[in-house]
CSV table of C-alpha atoms in Angstrom, one decimal:
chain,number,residue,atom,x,y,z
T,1,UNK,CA,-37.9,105.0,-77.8
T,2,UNK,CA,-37.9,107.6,-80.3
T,3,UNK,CA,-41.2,107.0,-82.1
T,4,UNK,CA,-43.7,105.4,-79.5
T,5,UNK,CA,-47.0,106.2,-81.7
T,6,UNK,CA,-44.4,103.7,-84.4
T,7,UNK,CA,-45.2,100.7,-81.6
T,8,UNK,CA,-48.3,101.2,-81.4
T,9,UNK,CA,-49.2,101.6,-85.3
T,10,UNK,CA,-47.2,98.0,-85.8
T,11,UNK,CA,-48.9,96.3,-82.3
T,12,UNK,CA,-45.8,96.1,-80.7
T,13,UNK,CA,-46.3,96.6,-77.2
T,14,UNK,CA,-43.0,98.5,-76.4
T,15,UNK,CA,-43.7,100.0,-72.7
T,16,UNK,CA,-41.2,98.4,-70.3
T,17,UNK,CA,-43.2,97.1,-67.5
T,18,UNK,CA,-41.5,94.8,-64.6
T,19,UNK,CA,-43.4,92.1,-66.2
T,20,UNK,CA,-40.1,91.3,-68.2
T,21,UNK,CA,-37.9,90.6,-65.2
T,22,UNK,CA,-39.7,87.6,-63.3
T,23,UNK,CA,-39.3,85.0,-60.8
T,24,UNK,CA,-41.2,81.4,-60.5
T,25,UNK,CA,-40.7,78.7,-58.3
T,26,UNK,CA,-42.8,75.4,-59.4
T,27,UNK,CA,-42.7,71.7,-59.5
T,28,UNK,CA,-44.0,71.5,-63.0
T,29,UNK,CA,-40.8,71.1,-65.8
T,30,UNK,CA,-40.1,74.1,-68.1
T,31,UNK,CA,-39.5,74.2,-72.0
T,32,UNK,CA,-36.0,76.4,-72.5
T,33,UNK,CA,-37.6,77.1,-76.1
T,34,UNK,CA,-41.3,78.3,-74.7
T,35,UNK,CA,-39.5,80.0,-72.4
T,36,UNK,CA,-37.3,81.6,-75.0
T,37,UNK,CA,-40.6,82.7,-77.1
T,38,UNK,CA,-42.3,83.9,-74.4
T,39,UNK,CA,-39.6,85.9,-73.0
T,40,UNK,CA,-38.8,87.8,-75.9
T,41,UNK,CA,-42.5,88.4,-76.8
T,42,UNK,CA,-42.5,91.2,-79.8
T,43,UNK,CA,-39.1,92.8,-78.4
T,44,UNK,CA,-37.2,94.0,-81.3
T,45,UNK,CA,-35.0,95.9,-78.8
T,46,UNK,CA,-32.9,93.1,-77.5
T,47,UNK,CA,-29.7,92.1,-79.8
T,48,UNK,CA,-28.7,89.6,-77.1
T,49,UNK,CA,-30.4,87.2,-74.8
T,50,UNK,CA,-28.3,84.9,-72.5
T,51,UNK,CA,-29.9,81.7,-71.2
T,52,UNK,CA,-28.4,79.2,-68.4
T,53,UNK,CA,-30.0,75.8,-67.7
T,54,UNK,CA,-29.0,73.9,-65.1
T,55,UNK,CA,-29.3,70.1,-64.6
T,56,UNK,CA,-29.5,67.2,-62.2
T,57,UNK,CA,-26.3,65.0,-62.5
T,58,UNK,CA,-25.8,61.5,-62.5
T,59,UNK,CA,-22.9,61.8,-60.1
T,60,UNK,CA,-22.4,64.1,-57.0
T,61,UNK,CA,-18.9,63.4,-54.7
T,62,UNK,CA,-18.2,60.0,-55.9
T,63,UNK,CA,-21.2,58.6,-55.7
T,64,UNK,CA,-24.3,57.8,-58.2
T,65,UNK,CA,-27.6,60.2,-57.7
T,66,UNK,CA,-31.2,58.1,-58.2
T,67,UNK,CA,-33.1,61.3,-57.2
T,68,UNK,CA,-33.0,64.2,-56.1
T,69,UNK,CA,-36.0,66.2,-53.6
T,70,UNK,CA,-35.4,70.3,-53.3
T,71,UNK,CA,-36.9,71.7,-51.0
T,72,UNK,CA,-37.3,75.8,-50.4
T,73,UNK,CA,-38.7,78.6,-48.1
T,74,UNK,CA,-42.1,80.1,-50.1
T,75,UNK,CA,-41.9,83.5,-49.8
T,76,UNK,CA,-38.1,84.0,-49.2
T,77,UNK,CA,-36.7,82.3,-51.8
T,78,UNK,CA,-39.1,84.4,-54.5
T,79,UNK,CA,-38.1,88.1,-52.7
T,80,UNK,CA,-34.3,86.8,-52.8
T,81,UNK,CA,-34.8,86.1,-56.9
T,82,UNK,CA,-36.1,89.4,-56.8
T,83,UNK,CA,-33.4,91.1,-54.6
T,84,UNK,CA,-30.9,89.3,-57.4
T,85,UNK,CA,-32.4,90.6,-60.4
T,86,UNK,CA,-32.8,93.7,-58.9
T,87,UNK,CA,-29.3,94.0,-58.2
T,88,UNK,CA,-28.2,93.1,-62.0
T,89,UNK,CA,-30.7,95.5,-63.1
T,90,UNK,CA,-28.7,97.7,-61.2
T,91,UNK,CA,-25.1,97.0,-62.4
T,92,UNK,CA,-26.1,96.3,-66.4
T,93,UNK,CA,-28.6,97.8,-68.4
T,94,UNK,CA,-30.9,95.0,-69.1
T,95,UNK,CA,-34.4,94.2,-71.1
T,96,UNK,CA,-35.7,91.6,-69.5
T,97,UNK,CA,-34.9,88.9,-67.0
T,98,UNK,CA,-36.9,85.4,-66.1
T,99,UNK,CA,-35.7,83.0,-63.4
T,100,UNK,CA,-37.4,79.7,-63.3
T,101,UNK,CA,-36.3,77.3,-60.3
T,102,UNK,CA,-37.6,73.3,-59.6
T,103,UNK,CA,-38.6,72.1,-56.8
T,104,UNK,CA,-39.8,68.6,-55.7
T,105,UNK,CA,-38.4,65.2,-56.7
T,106,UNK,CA,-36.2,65.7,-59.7
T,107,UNK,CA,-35.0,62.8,-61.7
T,108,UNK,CA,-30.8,62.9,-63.3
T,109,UNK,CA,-31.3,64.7,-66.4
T,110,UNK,CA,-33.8,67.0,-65.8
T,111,UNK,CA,-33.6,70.8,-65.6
T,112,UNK,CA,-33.2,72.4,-62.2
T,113,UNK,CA,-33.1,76.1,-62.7
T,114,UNK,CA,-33.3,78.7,-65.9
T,115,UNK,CA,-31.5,82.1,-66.3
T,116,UNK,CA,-32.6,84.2,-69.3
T,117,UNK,CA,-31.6,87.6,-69.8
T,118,UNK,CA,-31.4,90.2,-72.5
T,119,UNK,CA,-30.3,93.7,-73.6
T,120,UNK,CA,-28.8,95.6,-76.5
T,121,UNK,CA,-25.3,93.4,-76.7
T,122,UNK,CA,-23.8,90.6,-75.5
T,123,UNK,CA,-21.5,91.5,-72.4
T,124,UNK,CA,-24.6,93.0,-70.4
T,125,UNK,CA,-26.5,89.5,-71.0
T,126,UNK,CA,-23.8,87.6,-70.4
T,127,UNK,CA,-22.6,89.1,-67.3
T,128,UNK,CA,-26.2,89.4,-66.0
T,129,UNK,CA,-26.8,85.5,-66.5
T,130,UNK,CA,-23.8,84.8,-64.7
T,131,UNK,CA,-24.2,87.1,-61.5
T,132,UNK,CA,-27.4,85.9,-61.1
T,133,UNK,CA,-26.5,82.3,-61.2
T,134,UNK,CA,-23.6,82.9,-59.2
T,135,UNK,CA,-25.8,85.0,-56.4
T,136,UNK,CA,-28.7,82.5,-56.3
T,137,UNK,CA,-26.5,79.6,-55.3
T,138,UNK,CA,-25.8,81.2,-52.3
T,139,UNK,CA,-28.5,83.2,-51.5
T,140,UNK,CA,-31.5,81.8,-53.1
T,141,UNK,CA,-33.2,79.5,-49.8
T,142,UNK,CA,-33.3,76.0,-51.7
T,143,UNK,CA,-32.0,72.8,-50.2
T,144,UNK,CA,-31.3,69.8,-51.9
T,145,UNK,CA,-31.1,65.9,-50.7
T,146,UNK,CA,-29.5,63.4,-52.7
T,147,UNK,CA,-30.9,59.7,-52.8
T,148,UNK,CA,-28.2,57.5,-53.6
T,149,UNK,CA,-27.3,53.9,-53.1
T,150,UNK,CA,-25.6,54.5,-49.9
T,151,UNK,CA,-29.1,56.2,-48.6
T,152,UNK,CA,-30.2,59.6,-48.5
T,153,UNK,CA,-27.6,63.0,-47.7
T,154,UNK,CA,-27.9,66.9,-47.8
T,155,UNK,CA,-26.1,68.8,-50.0
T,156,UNK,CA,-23.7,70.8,-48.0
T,157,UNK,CA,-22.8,74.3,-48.8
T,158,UNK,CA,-20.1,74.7,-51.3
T,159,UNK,CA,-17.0,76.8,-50.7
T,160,UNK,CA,-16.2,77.1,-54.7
T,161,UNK,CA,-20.1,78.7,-55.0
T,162,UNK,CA,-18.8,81.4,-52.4
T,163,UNK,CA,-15.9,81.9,-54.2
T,164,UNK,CA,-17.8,82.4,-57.4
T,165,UNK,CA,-20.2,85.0,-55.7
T,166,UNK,CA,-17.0,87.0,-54.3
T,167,UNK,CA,-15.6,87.6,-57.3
T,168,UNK,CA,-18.2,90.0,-58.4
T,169,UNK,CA,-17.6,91.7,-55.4
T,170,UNK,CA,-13.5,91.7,-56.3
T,171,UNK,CA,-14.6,93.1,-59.6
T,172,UNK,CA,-16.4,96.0,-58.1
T,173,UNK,CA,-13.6,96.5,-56.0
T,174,UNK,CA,-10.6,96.4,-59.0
T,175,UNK,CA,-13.3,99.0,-60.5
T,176,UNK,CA,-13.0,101.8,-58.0
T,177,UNK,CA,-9.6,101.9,-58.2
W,1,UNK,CA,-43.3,87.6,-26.5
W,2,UNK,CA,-44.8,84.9,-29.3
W,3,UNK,CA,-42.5,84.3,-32.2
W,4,UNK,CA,-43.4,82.0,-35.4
W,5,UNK,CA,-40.5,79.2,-35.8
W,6,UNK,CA,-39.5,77.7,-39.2
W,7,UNK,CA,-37.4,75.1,-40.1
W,8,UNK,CA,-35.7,74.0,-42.9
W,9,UNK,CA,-33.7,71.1,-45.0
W,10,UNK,CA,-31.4,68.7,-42.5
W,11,UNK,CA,-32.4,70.9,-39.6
W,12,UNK,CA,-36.2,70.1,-40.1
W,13,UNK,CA,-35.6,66.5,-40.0
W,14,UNK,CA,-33.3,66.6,-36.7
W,15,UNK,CA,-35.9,68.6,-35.3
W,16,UNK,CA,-38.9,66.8,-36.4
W,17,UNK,CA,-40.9,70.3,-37.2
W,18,UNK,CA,-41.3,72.3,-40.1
W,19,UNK,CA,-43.3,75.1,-37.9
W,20,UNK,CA,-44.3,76.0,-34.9
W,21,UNK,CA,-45.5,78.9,-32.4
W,22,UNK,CA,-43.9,79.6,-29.2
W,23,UNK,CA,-43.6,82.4,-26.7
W,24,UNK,CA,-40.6,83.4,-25.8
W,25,UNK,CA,-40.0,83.8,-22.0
W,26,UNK,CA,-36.6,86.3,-22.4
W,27,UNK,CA,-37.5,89.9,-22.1
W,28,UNK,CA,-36.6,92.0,-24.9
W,29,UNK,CA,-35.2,88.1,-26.7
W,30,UNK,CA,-32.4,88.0,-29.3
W,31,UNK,CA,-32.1,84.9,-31.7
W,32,UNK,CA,-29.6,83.6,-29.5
W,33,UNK,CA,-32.0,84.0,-26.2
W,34,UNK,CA,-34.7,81.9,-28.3
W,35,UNK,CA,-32.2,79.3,-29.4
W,36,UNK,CA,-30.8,78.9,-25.8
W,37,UNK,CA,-34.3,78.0,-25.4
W,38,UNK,CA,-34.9,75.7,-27.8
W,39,UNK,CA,-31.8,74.2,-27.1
W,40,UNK,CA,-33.0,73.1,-23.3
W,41,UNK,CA,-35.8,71.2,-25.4
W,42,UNK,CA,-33.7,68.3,-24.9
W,43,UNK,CA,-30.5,66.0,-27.2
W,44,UNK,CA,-32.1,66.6,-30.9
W,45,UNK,CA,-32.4,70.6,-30.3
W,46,UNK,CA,-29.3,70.8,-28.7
W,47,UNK,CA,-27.5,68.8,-31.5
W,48,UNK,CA,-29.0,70.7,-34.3
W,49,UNK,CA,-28.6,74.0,-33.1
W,50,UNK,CA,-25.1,74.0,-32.0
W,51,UNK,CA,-23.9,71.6,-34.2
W,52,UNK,CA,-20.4,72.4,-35.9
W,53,UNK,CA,-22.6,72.8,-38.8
W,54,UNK,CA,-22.8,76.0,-40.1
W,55,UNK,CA,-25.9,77.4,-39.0
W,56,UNK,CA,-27.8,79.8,-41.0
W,57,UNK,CA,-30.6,82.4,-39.8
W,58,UNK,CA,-33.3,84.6,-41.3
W,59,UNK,CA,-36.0,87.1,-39.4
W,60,UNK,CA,-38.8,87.9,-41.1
W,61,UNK,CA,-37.4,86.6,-44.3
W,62,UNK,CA,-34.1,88.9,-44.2
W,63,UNK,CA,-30.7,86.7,-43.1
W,64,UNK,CA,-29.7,87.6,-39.4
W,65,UNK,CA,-27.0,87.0,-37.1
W,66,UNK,CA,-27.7,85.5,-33.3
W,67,UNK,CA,-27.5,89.2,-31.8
W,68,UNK,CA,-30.3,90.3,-33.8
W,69,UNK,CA,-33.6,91.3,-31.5
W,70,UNK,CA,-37.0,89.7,-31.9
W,71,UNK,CA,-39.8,91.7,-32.1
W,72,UNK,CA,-43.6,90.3,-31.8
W,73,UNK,CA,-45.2,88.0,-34.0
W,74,UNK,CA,-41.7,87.7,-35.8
W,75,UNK,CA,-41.0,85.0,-38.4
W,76,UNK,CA,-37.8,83.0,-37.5
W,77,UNK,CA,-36.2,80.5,-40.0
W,78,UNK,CA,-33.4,78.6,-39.2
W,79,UNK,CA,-31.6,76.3,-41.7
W,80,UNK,CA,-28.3,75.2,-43.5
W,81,UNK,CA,-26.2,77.1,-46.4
W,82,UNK,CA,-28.4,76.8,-49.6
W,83,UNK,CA,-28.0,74.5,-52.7
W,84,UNK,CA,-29.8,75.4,-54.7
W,85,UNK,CA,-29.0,76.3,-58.6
């Protein structure tokens, strides 16, 4: 910032501390707009702020989902969410970042996981949001169990959530040449 | 050597345990020393470990292969491919 003393005349808080890129793993629900608020705080800087939510379905392979119980590995899954962010931090310049992921018995309709993200435009947000979707799926150490009418199954591994890791990795790639 | 055991998801439920301690009788034990003796445990061990499941491993909370060496007090995980998101 050009003016810092400007910040603190207007208290704005305008020192980038690691405070803006978080991780939290709970059982309680979250509120995308209180999340929104908080997130953004007094930051003036960010033009763009990319948000993901994503849900439990009604439907998984052909069959009806009454519940759904996540389970996860305290302690690795929160230094993976870190690793991620870290790694997005690294490839766009970003503001801020706040990964929020459910676990416990979660109901169709309710919110699993939320990706925000912001910086000075769009692409860097967007991008971000994306990659770090894409990398938790596959990295991030949470298992989920269906209950259905048929009984109770893991979710297995997908191949297309592989896929959709690798192709940052193919990007990278197409950019060295 | 004593190692701490986790285990997670489908393979906590064939198991039967979440956590446990155990000392290792291999000197100088890899993941796949440990699992071979897990496996003589008896049917569910055997079934869960070298099922054609993909297996998934972590030491210390960083993902590992079978060759990796244990060293003391080491954290172990084993589990399926995540899903979550």
């Amino acid at each position: 910032m050009k003016w810092p003393f400007l910040g603190q005349l207007l208290g704005v808080d305008v020192t980038e501390t690691t405070e803006c890129f978080t991780v939290r793993v709970q059982t309680e629900p979250f509120e995308l707009g209180q999340e929104f608020d908080e997130f953004l705080a007094d930051d003036r800087r960010a033009g763009a702020v990319a948000s993901f939510v994503g849900r439990v379905r009604d439907m998984n392979d052909d069959q009806p989902i009454q519940k759904l119980e996540l389970e996860h590995y305290p302690g690795m899954t929160e230094k993976v969410m870190r690793q991620v962010i870290q790694e997005a931090q690294d490839r766009w310049s970003l503001f801020g970042a706040r990964v929020i992921h459910r676990v416990g018995p979660l109901a169709p309709g309710e919110n699993i996981v939320l990706v925000l993200t912001s910086s000075a435009h769009r692409h860097a947000s967007l991008d971000a949001c994306a990659f770090i979707m894409d990398h938790l799926k596959t990295r991030a150490t949470f298992w989920k169990k269906e209950q259905t009418p048929a009984g109770e199954r893991w979710v297995k591994g997908r191949h297309s959530d592989t896929e959709a890791q690798q192709r940052w990795q193919a990007k990278d790639a197409s950019n060295e040449q | 050597m004593k190692v701490r055991i986790l285990y997670f998801g489908e393979l906590r439920e064939q198991v039967g345990l979440h956590e446990e301690t155990m000392t290792v009788v291999t000197i100088t034990p890899t993941v796949a020393d440990l699992m071979t003796e897990l496996t003589a445990r008896g049917a569910e061990w055997a079934q869960a470990l070298e099922s054609t499941e993909p297996l998934r491993i972590a030491v210390d909370q960083e993902m590992a292969q079978p060759t990796a060496r244990l060293s003391p007090n080491c954290e172990v995980a084993f589990f399926r491919p995540v899903t979550g998101g």
